[in-house]
PDB file of C-alpha atoms in Angstrom:
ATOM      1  CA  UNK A   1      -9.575 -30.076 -15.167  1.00 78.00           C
ATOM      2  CA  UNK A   2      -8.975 -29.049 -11.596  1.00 83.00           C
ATOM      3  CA  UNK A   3      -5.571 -29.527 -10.099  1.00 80.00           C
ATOM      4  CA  UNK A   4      -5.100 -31.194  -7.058  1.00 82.00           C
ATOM      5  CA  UNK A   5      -2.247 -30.152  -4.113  1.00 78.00           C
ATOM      6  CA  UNK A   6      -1.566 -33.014  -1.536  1.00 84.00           C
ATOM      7  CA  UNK A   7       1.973 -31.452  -0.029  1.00 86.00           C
ATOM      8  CA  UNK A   8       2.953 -27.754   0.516  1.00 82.00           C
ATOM      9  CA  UNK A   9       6.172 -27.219   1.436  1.00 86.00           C
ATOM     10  CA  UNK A  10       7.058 -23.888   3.013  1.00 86.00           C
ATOM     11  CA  UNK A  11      10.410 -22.738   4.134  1.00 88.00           C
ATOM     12  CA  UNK A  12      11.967 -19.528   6.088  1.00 87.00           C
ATOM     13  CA  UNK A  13      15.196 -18.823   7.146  1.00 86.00           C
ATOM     14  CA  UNK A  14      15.656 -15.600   9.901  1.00 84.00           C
ATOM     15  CA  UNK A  15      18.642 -14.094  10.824  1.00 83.00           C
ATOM     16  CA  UNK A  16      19.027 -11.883  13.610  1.00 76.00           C
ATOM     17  CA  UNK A  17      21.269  -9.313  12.541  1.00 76.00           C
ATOM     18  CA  UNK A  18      23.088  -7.648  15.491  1.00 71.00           C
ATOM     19  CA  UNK A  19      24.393  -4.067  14.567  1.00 63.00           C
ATOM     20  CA  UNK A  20      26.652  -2.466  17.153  1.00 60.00           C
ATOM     21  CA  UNK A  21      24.432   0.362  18.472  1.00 57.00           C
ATOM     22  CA  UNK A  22      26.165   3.675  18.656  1.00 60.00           C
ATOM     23  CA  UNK A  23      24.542   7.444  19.279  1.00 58.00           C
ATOM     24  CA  UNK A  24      22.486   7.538  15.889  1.00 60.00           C
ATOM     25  CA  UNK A  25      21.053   4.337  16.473  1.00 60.00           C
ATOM     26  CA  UNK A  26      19.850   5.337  19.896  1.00 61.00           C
ATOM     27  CA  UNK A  27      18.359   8.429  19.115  1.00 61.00           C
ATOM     28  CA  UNK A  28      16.390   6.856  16.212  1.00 61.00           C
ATOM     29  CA  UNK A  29      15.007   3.896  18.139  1.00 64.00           C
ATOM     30  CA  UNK A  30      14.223   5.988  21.008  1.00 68.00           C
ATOM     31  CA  UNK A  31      12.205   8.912  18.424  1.00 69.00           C
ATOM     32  CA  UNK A  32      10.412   5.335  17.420  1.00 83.00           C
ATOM     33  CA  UNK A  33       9.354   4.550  20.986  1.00 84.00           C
ATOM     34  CA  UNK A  34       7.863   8.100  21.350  1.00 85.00           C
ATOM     35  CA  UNK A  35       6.075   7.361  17.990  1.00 87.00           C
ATOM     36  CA  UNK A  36       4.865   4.361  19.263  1.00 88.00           C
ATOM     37  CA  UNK A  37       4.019   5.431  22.667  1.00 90.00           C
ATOM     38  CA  UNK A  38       2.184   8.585  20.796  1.00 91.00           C
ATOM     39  CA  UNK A  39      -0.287   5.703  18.243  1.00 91.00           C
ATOM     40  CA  UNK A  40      -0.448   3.620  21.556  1.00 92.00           C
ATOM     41  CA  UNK A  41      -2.764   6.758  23.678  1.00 94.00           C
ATOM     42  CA  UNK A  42      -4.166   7.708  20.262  1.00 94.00           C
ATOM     43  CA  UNK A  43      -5.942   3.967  20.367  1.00 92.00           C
ATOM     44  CA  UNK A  44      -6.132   4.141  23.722  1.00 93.00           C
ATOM     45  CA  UNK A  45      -8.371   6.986  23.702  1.00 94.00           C
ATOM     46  CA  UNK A  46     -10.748   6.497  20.522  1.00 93.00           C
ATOM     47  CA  UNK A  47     -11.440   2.668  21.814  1.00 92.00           C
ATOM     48  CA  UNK A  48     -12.518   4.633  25.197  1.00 93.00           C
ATOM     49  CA  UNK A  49     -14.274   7.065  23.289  1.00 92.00           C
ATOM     50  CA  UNK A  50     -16.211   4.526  21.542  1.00 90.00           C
ATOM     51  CA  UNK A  51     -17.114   2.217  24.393  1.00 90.00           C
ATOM     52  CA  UNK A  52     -18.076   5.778  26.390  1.00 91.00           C
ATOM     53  CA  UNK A  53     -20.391   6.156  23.472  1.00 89.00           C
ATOM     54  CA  UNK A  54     -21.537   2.350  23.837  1.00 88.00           C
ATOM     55  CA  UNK A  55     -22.629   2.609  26.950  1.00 83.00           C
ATOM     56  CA  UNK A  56     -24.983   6.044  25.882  1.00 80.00           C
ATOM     57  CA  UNK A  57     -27.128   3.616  24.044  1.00 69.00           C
TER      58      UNK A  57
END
């Protein structure tokens, strides 16, 4: 016998956690901006690639 759900209830609580930034913070986020600038061309490039080869067709 199937069961049947009428209400779902979901609940979330987020907390923005503020930590003070000091010099090891900083050099850590800004390695992860590099990082992320890095995967950012990487896509940037292969979607180009791909629509370059699109267009060959």
């Amino acid at each position: 016998m199937p069961i049947e759900i009428r209400e779902l209830v979901i609940r979330a609580t987020v907390q923005d956690d503020e930590a003070p930034a000091d010099a090891d913070t900083q050099a850590a986020t800004s390695l992860d901006e590099e990082a992320v600038e890095k995967i950012v061309a990487e896509c940037v490039r292969q979607v180009l690639e791909i629509l370059a080869r699109k267009d060959e067709r």
